[in-house]
mmCIF file of C-alpha atoms and ligand atoms in Angstrom:
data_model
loop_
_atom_site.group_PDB
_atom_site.id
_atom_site.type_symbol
_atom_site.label_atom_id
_atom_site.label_comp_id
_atom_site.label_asym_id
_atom_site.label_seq_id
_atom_site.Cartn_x
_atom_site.Cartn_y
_atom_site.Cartn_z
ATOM 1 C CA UNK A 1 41.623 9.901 203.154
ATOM 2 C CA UNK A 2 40.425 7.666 206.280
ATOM 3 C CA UNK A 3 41.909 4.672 206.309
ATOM 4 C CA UNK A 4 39.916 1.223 205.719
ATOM 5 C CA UNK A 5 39.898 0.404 209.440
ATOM 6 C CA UNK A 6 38.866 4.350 210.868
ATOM 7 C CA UNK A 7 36.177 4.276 212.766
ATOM 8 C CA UNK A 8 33.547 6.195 210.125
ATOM 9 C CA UNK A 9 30.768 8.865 211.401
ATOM 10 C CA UNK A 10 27.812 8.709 209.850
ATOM 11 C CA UNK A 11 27.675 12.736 208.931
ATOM 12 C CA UNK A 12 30.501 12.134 206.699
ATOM 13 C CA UNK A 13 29.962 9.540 204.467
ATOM 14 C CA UNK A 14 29.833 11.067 201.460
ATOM 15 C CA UNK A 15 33.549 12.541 201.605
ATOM 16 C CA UNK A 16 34.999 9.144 201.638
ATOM 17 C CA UNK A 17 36.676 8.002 199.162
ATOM 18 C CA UNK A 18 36.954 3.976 199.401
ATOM 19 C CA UNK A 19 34.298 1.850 201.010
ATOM 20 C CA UNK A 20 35.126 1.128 204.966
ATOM 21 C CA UNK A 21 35.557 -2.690 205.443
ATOM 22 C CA UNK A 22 32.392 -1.830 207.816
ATOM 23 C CA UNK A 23 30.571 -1.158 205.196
ATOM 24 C CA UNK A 24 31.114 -3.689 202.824
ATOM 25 C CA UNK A 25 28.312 -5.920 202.018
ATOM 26 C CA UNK A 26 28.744 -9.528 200.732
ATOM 27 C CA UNK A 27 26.064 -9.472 197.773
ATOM 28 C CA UNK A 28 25.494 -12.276 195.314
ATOM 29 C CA UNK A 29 25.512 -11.440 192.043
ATOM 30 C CA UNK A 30 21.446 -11.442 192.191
ATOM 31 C CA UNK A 31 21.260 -9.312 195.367
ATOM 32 C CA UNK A 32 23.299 -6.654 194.127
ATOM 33 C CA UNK A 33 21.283 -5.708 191.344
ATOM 34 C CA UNK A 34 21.736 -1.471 191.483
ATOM 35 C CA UNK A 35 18.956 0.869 190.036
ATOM 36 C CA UNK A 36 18.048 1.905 187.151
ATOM 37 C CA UNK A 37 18.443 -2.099 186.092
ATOM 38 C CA UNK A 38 16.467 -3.790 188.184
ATOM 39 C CA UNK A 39 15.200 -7.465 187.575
ATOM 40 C CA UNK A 40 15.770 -9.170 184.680
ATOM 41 C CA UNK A 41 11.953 -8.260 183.297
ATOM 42 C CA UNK A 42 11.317 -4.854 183.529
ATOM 43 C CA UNK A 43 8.230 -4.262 185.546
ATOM 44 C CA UNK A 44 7.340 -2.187 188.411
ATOM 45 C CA UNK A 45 5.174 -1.418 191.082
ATOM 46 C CA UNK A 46 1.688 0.142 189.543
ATOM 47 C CA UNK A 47 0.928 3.760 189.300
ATOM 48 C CA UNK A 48 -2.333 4.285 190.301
ATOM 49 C CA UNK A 49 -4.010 8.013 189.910
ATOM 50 C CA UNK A 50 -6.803 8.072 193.107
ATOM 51 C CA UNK A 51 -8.710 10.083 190.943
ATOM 52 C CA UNK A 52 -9.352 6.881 188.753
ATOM 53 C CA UNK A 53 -13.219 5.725 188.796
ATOM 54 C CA UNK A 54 -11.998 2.278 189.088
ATOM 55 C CA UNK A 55 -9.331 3.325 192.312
ATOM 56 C CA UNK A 56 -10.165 0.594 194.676
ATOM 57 C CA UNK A 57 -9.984 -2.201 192.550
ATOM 58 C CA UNK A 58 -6.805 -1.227 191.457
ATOM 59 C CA UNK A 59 -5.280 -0.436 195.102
ATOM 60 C CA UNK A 60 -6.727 -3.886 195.877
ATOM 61 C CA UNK A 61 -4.694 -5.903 193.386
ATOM 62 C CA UNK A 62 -1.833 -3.639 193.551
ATOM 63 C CA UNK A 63 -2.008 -4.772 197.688
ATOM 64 C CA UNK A 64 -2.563 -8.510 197.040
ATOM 65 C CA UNK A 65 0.138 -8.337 194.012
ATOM 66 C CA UNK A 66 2.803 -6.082 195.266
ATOM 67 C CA UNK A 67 2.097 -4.867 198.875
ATOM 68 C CA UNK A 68 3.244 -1.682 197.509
ATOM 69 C CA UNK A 69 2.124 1.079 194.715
ATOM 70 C CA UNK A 70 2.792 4.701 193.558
ATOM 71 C CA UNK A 71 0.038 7.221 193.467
ATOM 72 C CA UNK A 72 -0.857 10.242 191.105
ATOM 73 C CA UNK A 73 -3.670 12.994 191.948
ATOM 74 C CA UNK A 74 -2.919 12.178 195.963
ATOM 75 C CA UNK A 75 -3.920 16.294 196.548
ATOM 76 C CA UNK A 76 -0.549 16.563 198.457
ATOM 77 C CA UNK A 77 0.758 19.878 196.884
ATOM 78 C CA UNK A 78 4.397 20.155 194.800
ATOM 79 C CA UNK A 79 5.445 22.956 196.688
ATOM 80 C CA UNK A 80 4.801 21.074 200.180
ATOM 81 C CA UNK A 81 6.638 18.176 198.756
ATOM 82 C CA UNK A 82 9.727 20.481 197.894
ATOM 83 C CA UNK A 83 9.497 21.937 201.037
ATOM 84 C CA UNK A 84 9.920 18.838 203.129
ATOM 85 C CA UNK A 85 12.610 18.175 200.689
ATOM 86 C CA UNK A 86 14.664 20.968 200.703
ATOM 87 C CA UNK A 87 14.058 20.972 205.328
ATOM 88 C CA UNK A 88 15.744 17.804 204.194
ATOM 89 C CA UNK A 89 18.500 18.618 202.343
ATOM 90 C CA UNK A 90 19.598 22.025 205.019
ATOM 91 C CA UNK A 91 19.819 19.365 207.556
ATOM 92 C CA UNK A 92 21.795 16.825 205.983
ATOM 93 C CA UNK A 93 24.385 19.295 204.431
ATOM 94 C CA UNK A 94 25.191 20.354 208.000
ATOM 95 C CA UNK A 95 28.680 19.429 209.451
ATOM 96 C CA UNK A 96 28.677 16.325 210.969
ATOM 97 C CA UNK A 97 28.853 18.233 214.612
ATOM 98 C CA UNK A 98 25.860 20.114 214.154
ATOM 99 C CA UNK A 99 23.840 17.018 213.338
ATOM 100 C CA UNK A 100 24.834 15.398 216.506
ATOM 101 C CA UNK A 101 23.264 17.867 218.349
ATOM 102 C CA UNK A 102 20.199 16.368 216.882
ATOM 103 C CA UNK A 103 21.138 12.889 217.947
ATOM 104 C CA UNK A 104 18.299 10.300 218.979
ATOM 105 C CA UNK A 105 19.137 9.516 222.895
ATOM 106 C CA UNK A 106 19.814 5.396 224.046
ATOM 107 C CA UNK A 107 16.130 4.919 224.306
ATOM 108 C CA UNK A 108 14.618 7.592 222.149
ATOM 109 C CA UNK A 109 13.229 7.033 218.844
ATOM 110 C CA UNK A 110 13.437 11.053 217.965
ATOM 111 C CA UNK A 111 16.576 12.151 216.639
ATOM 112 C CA UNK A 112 19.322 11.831 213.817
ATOM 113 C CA UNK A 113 21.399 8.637 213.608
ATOM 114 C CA UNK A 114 22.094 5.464 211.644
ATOM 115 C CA UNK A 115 18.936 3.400 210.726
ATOM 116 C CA UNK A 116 16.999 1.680 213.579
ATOM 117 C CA UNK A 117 17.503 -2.026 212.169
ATOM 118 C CA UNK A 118 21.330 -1.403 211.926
ATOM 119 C CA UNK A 119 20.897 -3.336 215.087
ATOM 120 C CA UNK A 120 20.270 -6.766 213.112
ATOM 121 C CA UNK A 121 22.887 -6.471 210.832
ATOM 122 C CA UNK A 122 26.386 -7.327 210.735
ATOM 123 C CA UNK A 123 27.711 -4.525 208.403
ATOM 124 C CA UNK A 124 27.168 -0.881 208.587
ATOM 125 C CA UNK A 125 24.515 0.978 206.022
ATOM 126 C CA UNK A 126 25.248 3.762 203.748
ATOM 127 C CA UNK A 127 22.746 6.359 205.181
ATOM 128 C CA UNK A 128 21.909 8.612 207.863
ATOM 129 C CA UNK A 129 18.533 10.207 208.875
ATOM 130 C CA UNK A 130 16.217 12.106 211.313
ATOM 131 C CA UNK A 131 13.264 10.594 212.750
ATOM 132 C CA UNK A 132 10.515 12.643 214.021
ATOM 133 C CA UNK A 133 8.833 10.744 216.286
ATOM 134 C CA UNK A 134 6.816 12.859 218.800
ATOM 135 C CA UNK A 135 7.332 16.628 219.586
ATOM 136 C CA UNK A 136 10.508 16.223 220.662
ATOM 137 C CA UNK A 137 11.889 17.510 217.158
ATOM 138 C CA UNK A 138 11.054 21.059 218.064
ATOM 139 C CA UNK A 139 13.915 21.429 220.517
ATOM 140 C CA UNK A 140 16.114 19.601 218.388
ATOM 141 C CA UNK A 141 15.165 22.265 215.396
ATOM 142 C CA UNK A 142 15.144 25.319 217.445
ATOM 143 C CA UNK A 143 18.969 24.013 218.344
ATOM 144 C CA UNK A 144 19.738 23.706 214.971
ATOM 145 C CA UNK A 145 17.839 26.440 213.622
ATOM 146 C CA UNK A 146 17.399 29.203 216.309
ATOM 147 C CA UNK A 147 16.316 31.508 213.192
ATOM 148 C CA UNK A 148 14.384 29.409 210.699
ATOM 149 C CA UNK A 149 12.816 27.288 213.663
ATOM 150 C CA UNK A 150 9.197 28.593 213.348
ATOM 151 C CA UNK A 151 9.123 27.933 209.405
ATOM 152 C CA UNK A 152 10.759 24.859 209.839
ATOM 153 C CA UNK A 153 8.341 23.163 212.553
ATOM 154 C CA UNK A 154 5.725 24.501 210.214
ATOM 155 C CA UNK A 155 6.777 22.462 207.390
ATOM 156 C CA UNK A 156 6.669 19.366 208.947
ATOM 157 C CA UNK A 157 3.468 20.520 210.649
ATOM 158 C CA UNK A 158 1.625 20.398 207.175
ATOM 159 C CA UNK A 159 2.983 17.865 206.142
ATOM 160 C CA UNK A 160 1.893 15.588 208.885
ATOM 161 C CA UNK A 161 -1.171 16.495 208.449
ATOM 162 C CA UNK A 162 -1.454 15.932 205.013
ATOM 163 C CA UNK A 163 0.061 12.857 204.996
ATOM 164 C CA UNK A 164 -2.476 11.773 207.787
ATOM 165 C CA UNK A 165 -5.305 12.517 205.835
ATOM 166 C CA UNK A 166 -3.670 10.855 202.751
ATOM 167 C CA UNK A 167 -3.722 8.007 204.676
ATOM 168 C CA UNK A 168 -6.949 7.911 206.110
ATOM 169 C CA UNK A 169 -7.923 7.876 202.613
ATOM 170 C CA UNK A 170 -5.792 5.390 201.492
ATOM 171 C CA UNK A 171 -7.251 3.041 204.424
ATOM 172 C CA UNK A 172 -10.770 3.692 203.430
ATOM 173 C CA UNK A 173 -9.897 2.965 199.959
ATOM 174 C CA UNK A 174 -8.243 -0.426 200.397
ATOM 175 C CA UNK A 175 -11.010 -1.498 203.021
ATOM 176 C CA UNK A 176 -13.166 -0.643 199.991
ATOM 177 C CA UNK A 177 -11.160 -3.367 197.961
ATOM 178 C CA UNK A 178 -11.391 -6.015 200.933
ATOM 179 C CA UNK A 179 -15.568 -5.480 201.055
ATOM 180 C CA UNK A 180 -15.038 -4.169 204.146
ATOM 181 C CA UNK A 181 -15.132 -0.273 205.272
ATOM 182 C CA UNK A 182 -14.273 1.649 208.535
ATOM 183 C CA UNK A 183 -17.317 0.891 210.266
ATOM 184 C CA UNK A 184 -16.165 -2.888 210.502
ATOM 185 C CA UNK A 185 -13.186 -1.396 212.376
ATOM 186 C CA UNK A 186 -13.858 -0.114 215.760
ATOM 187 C CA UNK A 187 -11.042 2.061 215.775
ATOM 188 C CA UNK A 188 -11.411 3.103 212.320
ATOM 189 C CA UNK A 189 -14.934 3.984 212.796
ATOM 190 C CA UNK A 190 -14.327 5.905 216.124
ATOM 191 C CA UNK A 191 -11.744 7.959 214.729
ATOM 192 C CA UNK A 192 -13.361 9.079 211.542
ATOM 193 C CA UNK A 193 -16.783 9.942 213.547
ATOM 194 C CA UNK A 194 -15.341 11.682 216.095
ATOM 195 C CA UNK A 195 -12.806 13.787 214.279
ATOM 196 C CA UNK A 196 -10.234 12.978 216.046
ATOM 197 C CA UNK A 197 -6.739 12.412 214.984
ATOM 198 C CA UNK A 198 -5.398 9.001 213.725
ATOM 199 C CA UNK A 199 -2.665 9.437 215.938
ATOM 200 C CA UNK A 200 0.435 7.804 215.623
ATOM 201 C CA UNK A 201 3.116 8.152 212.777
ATOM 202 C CA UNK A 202 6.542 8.861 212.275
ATOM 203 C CA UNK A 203 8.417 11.080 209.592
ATOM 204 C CA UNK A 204 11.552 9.577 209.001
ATOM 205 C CA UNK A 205 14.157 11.863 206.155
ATOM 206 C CA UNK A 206 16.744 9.608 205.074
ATOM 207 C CA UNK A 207 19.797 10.692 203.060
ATOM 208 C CA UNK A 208 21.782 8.882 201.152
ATOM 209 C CA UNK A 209 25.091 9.942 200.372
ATOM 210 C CA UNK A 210 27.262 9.220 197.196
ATOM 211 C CA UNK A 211 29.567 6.178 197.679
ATOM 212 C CA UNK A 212 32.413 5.368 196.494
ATOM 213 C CA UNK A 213 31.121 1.932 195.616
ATOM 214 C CA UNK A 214 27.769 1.664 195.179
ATOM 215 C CA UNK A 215 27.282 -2.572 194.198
ATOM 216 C CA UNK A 216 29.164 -3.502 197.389
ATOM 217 C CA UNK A 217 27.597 -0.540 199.537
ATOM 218 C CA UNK A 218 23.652 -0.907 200.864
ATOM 219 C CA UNK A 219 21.474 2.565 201.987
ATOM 220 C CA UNK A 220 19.327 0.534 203.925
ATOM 221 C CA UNK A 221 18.601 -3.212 204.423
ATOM 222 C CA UNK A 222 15.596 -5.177 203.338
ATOM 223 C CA UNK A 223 13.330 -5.005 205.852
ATOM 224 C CA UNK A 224 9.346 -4.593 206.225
ATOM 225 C CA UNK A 225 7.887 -1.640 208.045
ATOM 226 C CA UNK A 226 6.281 -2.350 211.049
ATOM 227 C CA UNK A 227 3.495 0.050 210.646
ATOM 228 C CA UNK A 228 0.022 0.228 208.929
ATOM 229 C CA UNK A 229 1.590 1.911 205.312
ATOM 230 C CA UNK A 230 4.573 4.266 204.559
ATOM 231 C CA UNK A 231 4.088 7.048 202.258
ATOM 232 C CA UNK A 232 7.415 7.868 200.966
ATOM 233 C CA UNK A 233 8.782 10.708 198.540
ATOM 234 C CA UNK A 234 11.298 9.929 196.907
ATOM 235 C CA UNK A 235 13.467 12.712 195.304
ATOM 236 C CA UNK A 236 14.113 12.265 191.666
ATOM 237 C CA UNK A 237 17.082 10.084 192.404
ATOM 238 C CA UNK A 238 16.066 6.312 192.412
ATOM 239 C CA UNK A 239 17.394 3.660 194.808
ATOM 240 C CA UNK A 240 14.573 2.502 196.394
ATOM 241 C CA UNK A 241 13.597 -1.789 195.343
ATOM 242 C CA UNK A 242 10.878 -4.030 196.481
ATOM 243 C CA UNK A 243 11.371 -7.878 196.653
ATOM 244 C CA UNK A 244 8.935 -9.540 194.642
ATOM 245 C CA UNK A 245 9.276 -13.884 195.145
ATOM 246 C CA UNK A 246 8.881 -13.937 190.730
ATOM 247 C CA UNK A 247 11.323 -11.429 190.454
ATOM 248 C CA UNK A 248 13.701 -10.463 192.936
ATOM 249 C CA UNK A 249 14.314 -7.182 193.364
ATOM 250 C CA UNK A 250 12.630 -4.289 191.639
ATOM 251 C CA UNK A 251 13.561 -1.019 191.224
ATOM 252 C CA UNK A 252 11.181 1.623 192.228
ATOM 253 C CA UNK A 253 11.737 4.685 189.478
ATOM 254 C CA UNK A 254 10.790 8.137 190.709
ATOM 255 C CA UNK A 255 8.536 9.892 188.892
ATOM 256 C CA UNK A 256 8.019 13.742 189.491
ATOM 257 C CA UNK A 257 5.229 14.645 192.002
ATOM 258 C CA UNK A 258 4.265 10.945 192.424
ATOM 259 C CA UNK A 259 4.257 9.040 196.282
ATOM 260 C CA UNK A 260 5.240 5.236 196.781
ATOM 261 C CA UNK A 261 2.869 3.744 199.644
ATOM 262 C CA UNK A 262 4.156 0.833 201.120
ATOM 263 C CA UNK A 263 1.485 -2.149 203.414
ATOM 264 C CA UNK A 264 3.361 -2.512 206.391
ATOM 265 C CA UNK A 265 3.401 -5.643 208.554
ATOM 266 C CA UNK A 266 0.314 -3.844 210.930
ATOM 267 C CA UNK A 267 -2.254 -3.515 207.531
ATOM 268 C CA UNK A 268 -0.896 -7.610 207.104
ATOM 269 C CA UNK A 269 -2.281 -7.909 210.177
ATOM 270 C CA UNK A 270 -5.311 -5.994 208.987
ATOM 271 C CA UNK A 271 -5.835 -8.199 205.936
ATOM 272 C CA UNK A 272 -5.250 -11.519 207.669
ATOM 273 C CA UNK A 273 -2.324 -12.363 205.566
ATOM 274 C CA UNK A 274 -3.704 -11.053 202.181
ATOM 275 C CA UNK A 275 -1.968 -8.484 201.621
ATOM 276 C CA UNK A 276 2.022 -8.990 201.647
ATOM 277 C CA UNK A 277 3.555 -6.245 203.811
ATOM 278 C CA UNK A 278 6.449 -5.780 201.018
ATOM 279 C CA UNK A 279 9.917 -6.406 201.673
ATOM 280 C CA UNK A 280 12.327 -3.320 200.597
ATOM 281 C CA UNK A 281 15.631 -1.737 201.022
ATOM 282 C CA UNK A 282 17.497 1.395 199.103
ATOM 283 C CA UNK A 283 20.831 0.790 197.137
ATOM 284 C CA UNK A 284 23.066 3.862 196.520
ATOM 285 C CA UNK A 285 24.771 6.249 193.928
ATOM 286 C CA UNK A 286 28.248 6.927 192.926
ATOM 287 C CA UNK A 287 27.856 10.232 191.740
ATOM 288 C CA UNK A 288 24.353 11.488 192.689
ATOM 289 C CA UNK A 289 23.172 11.709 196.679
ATOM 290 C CA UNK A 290 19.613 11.156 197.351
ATOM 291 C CA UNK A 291 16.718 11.917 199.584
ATOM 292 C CA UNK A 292 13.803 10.299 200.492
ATOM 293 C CA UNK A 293 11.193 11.043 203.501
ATOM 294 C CA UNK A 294 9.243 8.421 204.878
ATOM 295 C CA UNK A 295 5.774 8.527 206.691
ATOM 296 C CA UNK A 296 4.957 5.475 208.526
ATOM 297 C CA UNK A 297 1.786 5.621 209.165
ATOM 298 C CA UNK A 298 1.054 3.738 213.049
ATOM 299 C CA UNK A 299 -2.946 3.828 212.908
ATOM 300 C CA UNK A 300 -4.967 4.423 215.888
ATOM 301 C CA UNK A 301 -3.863 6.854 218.572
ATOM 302 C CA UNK A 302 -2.969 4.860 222.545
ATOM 303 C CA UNK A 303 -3.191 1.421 223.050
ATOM 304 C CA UNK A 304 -5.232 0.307 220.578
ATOM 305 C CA UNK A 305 -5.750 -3.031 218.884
ATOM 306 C CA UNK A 306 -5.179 -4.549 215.799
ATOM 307 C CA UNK A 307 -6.688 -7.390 214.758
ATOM 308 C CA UNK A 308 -7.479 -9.106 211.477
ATOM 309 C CA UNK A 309 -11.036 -7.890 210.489
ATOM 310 C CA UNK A 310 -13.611 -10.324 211.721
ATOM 311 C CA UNK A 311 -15.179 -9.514 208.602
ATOM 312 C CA UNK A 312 -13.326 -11.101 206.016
ATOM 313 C CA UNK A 313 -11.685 -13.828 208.870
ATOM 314 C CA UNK A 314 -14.045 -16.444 208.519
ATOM 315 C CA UNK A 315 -14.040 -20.665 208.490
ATOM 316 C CA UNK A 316 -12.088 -20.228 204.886
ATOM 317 C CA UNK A 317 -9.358 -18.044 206.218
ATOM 318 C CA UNK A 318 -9.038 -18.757 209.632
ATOM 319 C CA UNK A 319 -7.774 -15.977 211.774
ATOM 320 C CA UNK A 320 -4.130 -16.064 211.402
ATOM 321 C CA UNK A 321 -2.686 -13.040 213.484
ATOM 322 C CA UNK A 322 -3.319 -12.142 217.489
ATOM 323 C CA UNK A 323 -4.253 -8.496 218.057
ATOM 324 C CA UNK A 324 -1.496 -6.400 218.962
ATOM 325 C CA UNK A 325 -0.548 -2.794 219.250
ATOM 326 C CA UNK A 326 1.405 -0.889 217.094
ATOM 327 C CA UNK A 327 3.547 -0.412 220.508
ATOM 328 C CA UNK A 328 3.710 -3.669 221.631
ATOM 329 C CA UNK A 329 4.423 -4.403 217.775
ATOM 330 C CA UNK A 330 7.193 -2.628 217.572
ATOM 331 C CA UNK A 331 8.860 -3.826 220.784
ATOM 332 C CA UNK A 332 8.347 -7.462 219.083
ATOM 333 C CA UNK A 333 9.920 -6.176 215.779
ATOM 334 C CA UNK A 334 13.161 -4.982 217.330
ATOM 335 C CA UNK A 335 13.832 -8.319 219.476
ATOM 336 C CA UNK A 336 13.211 -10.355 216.609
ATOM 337 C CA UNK A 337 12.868 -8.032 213.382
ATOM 338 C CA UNK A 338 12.053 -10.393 210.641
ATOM 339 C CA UNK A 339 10.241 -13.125 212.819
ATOM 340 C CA UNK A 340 8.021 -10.676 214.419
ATOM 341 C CA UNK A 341 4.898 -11.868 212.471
ATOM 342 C CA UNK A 342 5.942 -15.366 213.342
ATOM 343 C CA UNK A 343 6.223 -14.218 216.730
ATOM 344 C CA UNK A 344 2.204 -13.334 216.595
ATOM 345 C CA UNK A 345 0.763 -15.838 214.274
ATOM 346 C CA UNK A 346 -2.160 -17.921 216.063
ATOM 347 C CA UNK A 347 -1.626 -21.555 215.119
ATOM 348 C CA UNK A 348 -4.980 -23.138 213.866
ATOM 349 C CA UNK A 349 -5.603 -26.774 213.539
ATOM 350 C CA UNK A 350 -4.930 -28.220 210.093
ATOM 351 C CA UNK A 351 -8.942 -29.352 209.509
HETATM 352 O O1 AKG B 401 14.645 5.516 201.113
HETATM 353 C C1 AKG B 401 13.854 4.695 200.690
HETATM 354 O O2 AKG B 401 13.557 4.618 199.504
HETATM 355 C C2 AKG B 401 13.239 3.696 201.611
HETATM 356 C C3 AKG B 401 13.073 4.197 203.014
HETATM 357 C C4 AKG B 401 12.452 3.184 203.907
HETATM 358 O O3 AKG B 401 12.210 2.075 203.532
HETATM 359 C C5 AKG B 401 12.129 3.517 205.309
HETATM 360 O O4 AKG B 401 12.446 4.646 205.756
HETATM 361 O O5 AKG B 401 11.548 2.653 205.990
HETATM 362 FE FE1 FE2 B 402 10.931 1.013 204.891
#
């Protein structure tokens, strides 16, 4: 048994058998609510079937309420789902060793490791996962999986591309709920006429590994993602919550076949403030591991703008936000991670 003070790897987590003084959290009584109870009422993020005549209205509220929503009917097939699931699960049931050789480099986003916004926090999260930023997975995957390499890139092949044009549908959708649609978005507009591809995103497969004490122990932190929206699958394992002010914190229950979408800080941007870009995090299990695979959807391909839209910015709702690129975004987020919309807020005079 490794000893409070060992200096833990990642891969292993889930064979320990106390909680590393590393990874102890210091959790009020109201912050350490654990799935399935989550806050004191029992609510939860809507369920909203996009097959529903009245769909945008109810994205729109579900964005202005919530910032986040689960959707039914999204066309994204079962079997693809299980799929990018199961890729999942191979990987993560891999000895530690063979994982490293999947390991993001210093700079790189690509690879396996500990969360990106470890970085801003004092203790040590219960989690591991493999980002797929850019093509650079394929090596990794043909080093882990000289043999199943060509399925495997496949996989995530179809998925990306299912997930992009569950998001471009998603976008149009919401714009719908804002009066607005893609032609009042340069970008937006460009991209859907010319067929070309919405460009940036990143797959992210977390796991979560049983833990020897789950209300002291956190997956990941709260945080906001920095992108447009996340479409996340959840496996039938719970632990994701979203913060809501009335609340506190909410527990997301999976529900077979059904995707959570998340308005990241970039579609806050979009809205000029009204939509919240929710803040989440995922709590753990004592006896059951879980998996969840995140697509963070960046929006328009090079260095593109964003900007709120001009269209719904007006002498009412002055423009709050500067426009800034996903990129340049992100380079913001990760010097000062939860000030990063601070950090691009236009101050406008008070009459
Ligand atoms: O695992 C989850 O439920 C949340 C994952 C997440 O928030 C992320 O990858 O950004
Ligand atoms: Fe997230």
């Amino acid at each position: 048994m490794p000893s409070i003070n060992e200096d833990v790897s990642i891969g292993n987590l889930g064979s320990l058998q106390t909680l590393p003084d590393s990874f102890t959290w210091k959790l009020t009584a109201a912050d350490s609510i654990l799935p399935p109870s989550s806050a004191a009422v029992k609510e939860s993020i809507p369920v909203i079937d996009l097959s529903d005549p009245d769909v945008t209205n109810l994205l729109g509220n579900a964005c202005k309420t919530w910032g986040a929503f689960q959707i039914a009917n999204h066309g994204v097939s079962q079997s693809l789902l299980d799929d990018v699931e199961s890729l999942s699960k191979t990987f993560f049931d891999m000895p530690s060793e063979r994982k490293l050789e999947a390991a993001s480099s210093n700079k790189g986003v690509s690879g396996y490791g500990e969360p990106r916004i470890s970085l801003f926090f004092e203790k040590k999260m219960w989690s591991e996962g493999l980002t797929i930023a850019d093509g650079s997975y394929r090596n990794q995957f043909l080093t882990i999986w000289p043999r199943d390499y060509t399925k495997y890139c496949g996989i995530i092949e179809e998925y990306k591309g299912e997930m992009e044009k569950l998001a471009s549908r998603l976008l149009s959708c919401i714009l719908g709920s804002l009066g607005v649609t893609v032609d009042d978005i340069e970008w937006a507009k460009k991209t859907e006429k010319s067929e070309s591809k919405m460009g940036q995103s990143v797959i992210r497969l977390n796991h979560y590994p049983v833990c020897p004490e789950p209300e002291r122990a956190m997956g990941l932190a709260a945080h906001t993602d920095s992108c447009l929206l996340t479409i996340l699958h959840q496996s039938n394992m719970g632990g994701l919550q979203v913060f809501k002010e009335e609340s506190g914190w909410v527990t997301v229950e999976p529900i077979p076949g059904v995707l959570v979408v998340n308005i990241g800080d970039l579609f806050h941007i979009l809205s000029n403030g009204k939509f919240p870009s929710v803040v989440h995090r995922a709590r753990v299990n004592r006896t059951k591991s879980r998996i969840s695979i995140a697509y963070l959807w960046g929006g328009p391909a090079g260095e593109v703008e964003i900007s709120p839209i001009s269209k719904i910015v007006g002498p009412v709702g002055p423009c709050l936000y500067r426009p800034v690129t996903w990129s340049e975004y992100l380079r913001i987020k990760f010097e000062v991670f939860d000030k990063a919309l601070d950090a691009i807020g236009v101050v406008n005079p008070t009459n």
